[in-house]
Structure formats: C-alpha cells, structure tokens
Amino acid sequence: MARGFSYAAGASDEVEAARQPELDKATLQAMGQSKNAYVREIIAGRSDCPLGLMVTLAHDYVPDVRTAVAGNASALQSVMEYLARDKHAGVVEALVANPAVPHHVLADLAAHKRKEIRDAAVSRLRAFEAGPGVVEDHAIPELRDRVFDERKAELAARDAADRTSAPFLPVEPPTHAPTPTRTAPVRGFRAPDEARL
C-alpha cells in the first residue's frame, strides 16, 4: 500500500457492495456515510439513492461525489438549484448534461461566468426549445411504484360517460314566451302595460 492512501479506487469490498443492484435503504444510508469517497460517489450516482442522503451528498467536500449527484437524473430540483452554484466546474458541467435538469436552472447557467458552461447550457436550452424527444421517467424512486396516472383514469371515465349518455340536442326557447318583468319593488317603477294606462 502506498503511503497516504488507505485504498485504491475500486479495490475494496465496500465498493463492490455499493455496485450491487438491489440494496435496501438502510444499506444505502450506511454506505452514503462511508469514509471511502469512491463509495459515496457510487451511491450518489444511483437512481435509488434516498432523498435525504442525496441532499447530504450534495454538500460533500469531495467534488467527485457532488459531480455524481449533479449527474443523477433522480435528483431533486432544489438539489440541482444548489449544485448550479457550485464552485467546481465539473459539478456544474455534470448538471448541465443531466437530462432532468429544469429549464430555469439551464437559463441561469446560460449566464455563467465560465464560457464552456455557458455554451453547454445554451445548447441544452436550444435542444429544450426544439421539442421533447423520448423523455425518461424522473419520478422519485421511493414513490415510483405508487404513482397513479390521473389522466388515464380521467380518460376512462370520460369514455364511459360518452358511451352511456345520449347526445346533447339544443333546445330552442319558445317564441310566445311572456316578456320578463321586474318583480322586486322599485320606487316609481311601473310595468310596461301599467305605464300606458
């Protein structure tokens, strides 16, 4: 082992454990607090990273961990807004490349002091304005299995109502209807028939 290095990136059992696809929330929380920055980076880039841990990792002192959070498509909007002000250029560049970054964050980054970040943000804004392509689901991982699409239910209810209801036919008002008169007592007011007498 080299002096000053307690690990080599990717050489520990903890790194291999962090790469496992099926980890429970408690294990992710524990690995997110690891002393090994590479493990924290792997956890920060996972789509199933718990939201509270993601906020904590967005404040990590290692830029690579913050870069992994910035590139995570399931990051919260508030986390992305915070990382847009990061001093490390790699973090902001990863944020611009994130497919889930909100439009207003890109608009703010289009006025960034670094030219490469400005250019990347402007090109993403142009792609944003060109229209959406196939958009990946960016729902919160913990709630993804509980998401209920209200549009499908609304369309199904509308279709059911269309099948059971009769078509609407407009009704014409009768032509011999009496003229409406004001029934509330008003001082000095007489109905048109009484005024002629």
PDB file of N, CA and C in Angstrom, residues 130-185:
ATOM      1  N   ALA A 130     -36.393  22.944 -29.040  1.00  0.00           N
ATOM      2  CA  ALA A 130     -36.678  22.199 -30.263  1.00  0.00           C
ATOM      3  C   ALA A 130     -37.798  21.195 -30.046  1.00  0.00           C
ATOM      4  N   GLY A 131     -38.027  20.806 -28.824  1.00  0.00           N
ATOM      5  CA  GLY A 131     -39.114  19.879 -28.527  1.00  0.00           C
ATOM      6  C   GLY A 131     -38.599  18.654 -27.821  1.00  0.00           C
ATOM      7  N   PRO A 132     -39.470  18.052 -27.060  1.00  0.00           N
ATOM      8  CA  PRO A 132     -39.044  16.869 -26.318  1.00  0.00           C
ATOM      9  C   PRO A 132     -38.977  15.650 -27.217  1.00  0.00           C
ATOM     10  N   GLY A 133     -37.981  14.864 -26.988  1.00  0.00           N
ATOM     11  CA  GLY A 133     -37.882  13.571 -27.644  1.00  0.00           C
ATOM     12  C   GLY A 133     -38.487  12.545 -26.711  1.00  0.00           C
ATOM     13  N   VAL A 134     -37.854  11.434 -26.612  1.00  0.00           N
ATOM     14  CA  VAL A 134     -38.293  10.425 -25.661  1.00  0.00           C
ATOM     15  C   VAL A 134     -37.743  10.824 -24.302  1.00  0.00           C
ATOM     16  N   VAL A 135     -38.625  11.088 -23.367  1.00  0.00           N
ATOM     17  CA  VAL A 135     -38.226  11.570 -22.057  1.00  0.00           C
ATOM     18  C   VAL A 135     -38.262  10.411 -21.065  1.00  0.00           C
ATOM     19  N   GLU A 136     -37.189  10.262 -20.321  1.00  0.00           N
ATOM     20  CA  GLU A 136     -37.102   9.214 -19.313  1.00  0.00           C
ATOM     21  C   GLU A 136     -37.927   9.606 -18.091  1.00  0.00           C
ATOM     22  N   ASP A 137     -38.465   8.622 -17.414  1.00  0.00           N
ATOM     23  CA  ASP A 137     -39.248   8.868 -16.211  1.00  0.00           C
ATOM     24  C   ASP A 137     -38.328   9.329 -15.097  1.00  0.00           C
ATOM     25  N   HIS A 138     -38.604  10.503 -14.545  1.00  0.00           N
ATOM     26  CA  HIS A 138     -37.759  11.051 -13.486  1.00  0.00           C
ATOM     27  C   HIS A 138     -38.518  11.113 -12.167  1.00  0.00           C
ATOM     28  N   ALA A 139     -39.431  10.175 -11.966  1.00  0.00           N
ATOM     29  CA  ALA A 139     -40.192  10.159 -10.717  1.00  0.00           C
ATOM     30  C   ALA A 139     -39.265   9.809  -9.561  1.00  0.00           C
ATOM     31  N   ILE A 140     -39.676  10.197  -8.407  1.00  0.00           N
ATOM     32  CA  ILE A 140     -38.891   9.908  -7.211  1.00  0.00           C
ATOM     33  C   ILE A 140     -38.863   8.398  -7.020  1.00  0.00           C
ATOM     34  N   PRO A 141     -37.696   7.793  -6.871  1.00  0.00           N
ATOM     35  CA  PRO A 141     -37.611   6.334  -6.829  1.00  0.00           C
ATOM     36  C   PRO A 141     -38.449   5.688  -5.731  1.00  0.00           C
ATOM     37  N   GLU A 142     -38.528   6.306  -4.564  1.00  0.00           N
ATOM     38  CA  GLU A 142     -39.287   5.703  -3.480  1.00  0.00           C
ATOM     39  C   GLU A 142     -40.782   5.692  -3.776  1.00  0.00           C
ATOM     40  N   LEU A 143     -41.247   6.618  -4.608  1.00  0.00           N
ATOM     41  CA  LEU A 143     -42.672   6.733  -4.884  1.00  0.00           C
ATOM     42  C   LEU A 143     -43.060   6.198  -6.253  1.00  0.00           C
ATOM     43  N   ARG A 144     -42.097   5.755  -7.037  1.00  0.00           N
ATOM     44  CA  ARG A 144     -42.372   5.350  -8.408  1.00  0.00           C
ATOM     45  C   ARG A 144     -43.419   4.241  -8.476  1.00  0.00           C
ATOM     46  N   ASP A 145     -43.394   3.300  -7.530  1.00  0.00           N
ATOM     47  CA  ASP A 145     -44.354   2.207  -7.582  1.00  0.00           C
ATOM     48  C   ASP A 145     -45.735   2.623  -7.093  1.00  0.00           C
ATOM     49  N   ARG A 146     -45.857   3.802  -6.505  1.00  0.00           N
ATOM     50  CA  ARG A 146     -47.144   4.268  -6.007  1.00  0.00           C
ATOM     51  C   ARG A 146     -47.738   5.377  -6.868  1.00  0.00           C
ATOM     52  N   VAL A 147     -47.140   5.672  -7.987  1.00  0.00           N
ATOM     53  CA  VAL A 147     -47.617   6.762  -8.837  1.00  0.00           C
ATOM     54  C   VAL A 147     -48.900   6.326  -9.537  1.00  0.00           C
ATOM     55  N   PHE A 148     -49.917   7.186  -9.492  1.00  0.00           N
ATOM     56  CA  PHE A 148     -51.196   6.923 -10.133  1.00  0.00           C
ATOM     57  C   PHE A 148     -51.372   7.965 -11.222  1.00  0.00           C
ATOM     58  N   ASP A 149     -51.553   7.505 -12.439  1.00  0.00           N
ATOM     59  CA  ASP A 149     -51.703   8.418 -13.560  1.00  0.00           C
ATOM     60  C   ASP A 149     -53.161   8.869 -13.633  1.00  0.00           C
ATOM     61  N   GLU A 150     -53.424  10.100 -13.227  1.00  0.00           N
ATOM     62  CA  GLU A 150     -54.788  10.616 -13.187  1.00  0.00           C
ATOM     63  C   GLU A 150     -55.361  10.810 -14.585  1.00  0.00           C
ATOM     64  N   ARG A 151     -54.513  11.063 -15.568  1.00  0.00           N
ATOM     65  CA  ARG A 151     -55.022  11.269 -16.926  1.00  0.00           C
ATOM     66  C   ARG A 151     -55.692  10.008 -17.449  1.00  0.00           C
ATOM     67  N   LYS A 152     -55.113   8.840 -17.164  1.00  0.00           N
ATOM     68  CA  LYS A 152     -55.716   7.593 -17.636  1.00  0.00           C
ATOM     69  C   LYS A 152     -57.082   7.383 -17.000  1.00  0.00           C
ATOM     70  N   ALA A 153     -57.199   7.661 -15.715  1.00  0.00           N
ATOM     71  CA  ALA A 153     -58.481   7.498 -15.033  1.00  0.00           C
ATOM     72  C   ALA A 153     -59.507   8.495 -15.570  1.00  0.00           C
ATOM     73  N   GLU A 154     -59.079   9.713 -15.827  1.00  0.00           N
ATOM     74  CA  GLU A 154     -59.985  10.728 -16.354  1.00  0.00           C
ATOM     75  C   GLU A 154     -60.475  10.357 -17.750  1.00  0.00           C
ATOM     76  N   LEU A 155     -59.563   9.874 -18.598  1.00  0.00           N
ATOM     77  CA  LEU A 155     -59.957   9.463 -19.943  1.00  0.00           C
ATOM     78  C   LEU A 155     -60.891   8.262 -19.901  1.00  0.00           C
ATOM     79  N   ALA A 156     -60.638   7.318 -19.010  1.00  0.00           N
ATOM     80  CA  ALA A 156     -61.514   6.151 -18.890  1.00  0.00           C
ATOM     81  C   ALA A 156     -62.902   6.569 -18.427  1.00  0.00           C
ATOM     82  N   ALA A 157     -62.986   7.495 -17.477  1.00  0.00           N
ATOM     83  CA  ALA A 157     -64.283   7.974 -17.001  1.00  0.00           C
ATOM     84  C   ALA A 157     -65.023   8.729 -18.099  1.00  0.00           C
ATOM     85  N   ARG A 158     -64.301   9.518 -18.877  1.00  0.00           N
ATOM     86  CA  ARG A 158     -64.920  10.263 -19.968  1.00  0.00           C
ATOM     87  C   ARG A 158     -65.442   9.319 -21.042  1.00  0.00           C
ATOM     88  N   ASP A 159     -64.674   8.284 -21.370  1.00  0.00           N
ATOM     89  CA  ASP A 159     -65.120   7.305 -22.358  1.00  0.00           C
ATOM     90  C   ASP A 159     -66.363   6.570 -21.874  1.00  0.00           C
ATOM     91  N   ALA A 160     -66.384   6.209 -20.594  1.00  0.00           N
ATOM     92  CA  ALA A 160     -67.551   5.519 -20.038  1.00  0.00           C
ATOM     93  C   ALA A 160     -68.770   6.429 -20.067  1.00  0.00           C
ATOM     94  N   ALA A 161     -68.598   7.699 -19.778  1.00  0.00           N
ATOM     95  CA  ALA A 161     -69.714   8.646 -19.797  1.00  0.00           C
ATOM     96  C   ALA A 161     -70.220   8.856 -21.217  1.00  0.00           C
ATOM     97  N   ASP A 162     -69.332   8.882 -22.193  1.00  0.00           N
ATOM     98  CA  ASP A 162     -69.745   9.063 -23.582  1.00  0.00           C
ATOM     99  C   ASP A 162     -70.578   7.886 -24.074  1.00  0.00           C
ATOM    100  N   ARG A 163     -70.256   6.686 -23.603  1.00  0.00           N
ATOM    101  CA  ARG A 163     -70.998   5.506 -24.048  1.00  0.00           C
ATOM    102  C   ARG A 163     -72.383   5.444 -23.414  1.00  0.00           C
ATOM    103  N   THR A 164     -72.561   5.973 -22.219  1.00  0.00           N
ATOM    104  CA  THR A 164     -73.833   5.833 -21.509  1.00  0.00           C
ATOM    105  C   THR A 164     -74.763   7.024 -21.678  1.00  0.00           C
ATOM    106  N   SER A 165     -74.293   8.160 -22.068  1.00  0.00           N
ATOM    107  CA  SER A 165     -75.161   9.335 -22.161  1.00  0.00           C
ATOM    108  C   SER A 165     -75.653   9.533 -23.588  1.00  0.00           C
ATOM    109  N   ALA A 166     -76.840  10.126 -23.696  1.00  0.00           N
ATOM    110  CA  ALA A 166     -77.418  10.424 -25.000  1.00  0.00           C
ATOM    111  C   ALA A 166     -76.769  11.684 -25.551  1.00  0.00           C
ATOM    112  N   PRO A 167     -76.782  11.830 -26.866  1.00  0.00           N
ATOM    113  CA  PRO A 167     -76.187  13.044 -27.425  1.00  0.00           C
ATOM    114  C   PRO A 167     -77.006  14.276 -27.036  1.00  0.00           C
ATOM    115  N   PHE A 168     -76.344  15.368 -26.891  1.00  0.00           N
ATOM    116  CA  PHE A 168     -76.970  16.622 -26.488  1.00  0.00           C
ATOM    117  C   PHE A 168     -77.626  17.274 -27.693  1.00  0.00           C
ATOM    118  N   LEU A 169     -78.909  17.614 -27.541  1.00  0.00           N
ATOM    119  CA  LEU A 169     -79.630  18.322 -28.594  1.00  0.00           C
ATOM    120  C   LEU A 169     -80.002  19.695 -28.062  1.00  0.00           C
ATOM    121  N   PRO A 170     -79.697  20.751 -28.803  1.00  0.00           N
ATOM    122  CA  PRO A 170     -80.029  22.086 -28.309  1.00  0.00           C
ATOM    123  C   PRO A 170     -81.544  22.302 -28.305  1.00  0.00           C
ATOM    124  N   VAL A 171     -82.027  22.994 -27.311  1.00  0.00           N
ATOM    125  CA  VAL A 171     -83.452  23.297 -27.176  1.00  0.00           C
ATOM    126  C   VAL A 171     -83.647  24.770 -27.497  1.00  0.00           C
ATOM    127  N   GLU A 172     -84.596  25.044 -28.421  1.00  0.00           N
ATOM    128  CA  GLU A 172     -84.877  26.432 -28.789  1.00  0.00           C
ATOM    129  C   GLU A 172     -85.904  27.002 -27.813  1.00  0.00           C
ATOM    130  N   PRO A 173     -85.711  28.234 -27.386  1.00  0.00           N
ATOM    131  CA  PRO A 173     -86.694  28.827 -26.469  1.00  0.00           C
ATOM    132  C   PRO A 173     -88.012  29.074 -27.207  1.00  0.00           C
ATOM    133  N   PRO A 174     -89.128  28.964 -26.508  1.00  0.00           N
ATOM    134  CA  PRO A 174     -90.419  29.210 -27.174  1.00  0.00           C
ATOM    135  C   PRO A 174     -90.529  30.668 -27.617  1.00  0.00           C
ATOM    136  N   THR A 175     -91.215  30.884 -28.754  1.00  0.00           N
ATOM    137  CA  THR A 175     -91.329  32.237 -29.314  1.00  0.00           C
ATOM    138  C   THR A 175     -92.439  33.044 -28.648  1.00  0.00           C
ATOM    139  N   HIS A 176     -93.419  32.411 -28.034  1.00  0.00           N
ATOM    140  CA  HIS A 176     -94.546  33.109 -27.424  1.00  0.00           C
ATOM    141  C   HIS A 176     -94.358  33.327 -25.920  1.00  0.00           C
ATOM    142  N   ALA A 177     -93.177  33.304 -25.466  1.00  0.00           N
ATOM    143  CA  ALA A 177     -92.914  33.467 -24.036  1.00  0.00           C
ATOM    144  C   ALA A 177     -93.231  34.895 -23.610  1.00  0.00           C
ATOM    145  N   PRO A 178     -93.784  35.045 -22.402  1.00  0.00           N
ATOM    146  CA  PRO A 178     -94.089  36.402 -21.941  1.00  0.00           C
ATOM    147  C   PRO A 178     -92.801  37.173 -21.653  1.00  0.00           C
ATOM    148  N   THR A 179     -92.878  38.457 -21.801  1.00  0.00           N
ATOM    149  CA  THR A 179     -91.709  39.286 -21.527  1.00  0.00           C
ATOM    150  C   THR A 179     -91.480  39.327 -20.025  1.00  0.00           C
ATOM    151  N   PRO A 180     -90.248  39.189 -19.605  1.00  0.00           N
ATOM    152  CA  PRO A 180     -89.982  39.187 -18.167  1.00  0.00           C
ATOM    153  C   PRO A 180     -90.176  40.584 -17.592  1.00  0.00           C
ATOM    154  N   THR A 181     -90.732  40.635 -16.419  1.00  0.00           N
ATOM    155  CA  THR A 181     -90.900  41.906 -15.724  1.00  0.00           C
ATOM    156  C   THR A 181     -90.159  41.837 -14.407  1.00  0.00           C
ATOM    157  N   ARG A 182     -89.842  42.977 -13.933  1.00  0.00           N
ATOM    158  CA  ARG A 182     -89.114  43.059 -12.678  1.00  0.00           C
ATOM    159  C   ARG A 182     -90.100  42.879 -11.534  1.00  0.00           C
ATOM    160  N   THR A 183     -89.793  41.950 -10.649  1.00  0.00           N
ATOM    161  CA  THR A 183     -90.729  41.667  -9.568  1.00  0.00           C
ATOM    162  C   THR A 183     -90.349  42.349  -8.269  1.00  0.00           C
ATOM    163  N   ALA A 184     -89.180  42.832  -8.150  1.00  0.00           N
ATOM    164  CA  ALA A 184     -88.766  43.492  -6.925  1.00  0.00           C
ATOM    165  C   ALA A 184     -89.374  44.886  -6.886  1.00  0.00           C
ATOM    166  N   PRO A 185     -89.819  45.306  -5.724  1.00  0.00           N
ATOM    167  CA  PRO A 185     -90.411  46.644  -5.656  1.00  0.00           C
ATOM    168  C   PRO A 185     -89.353  47.722  -5.837  1.00  0.00           C
TER     169      PRO A 185
END
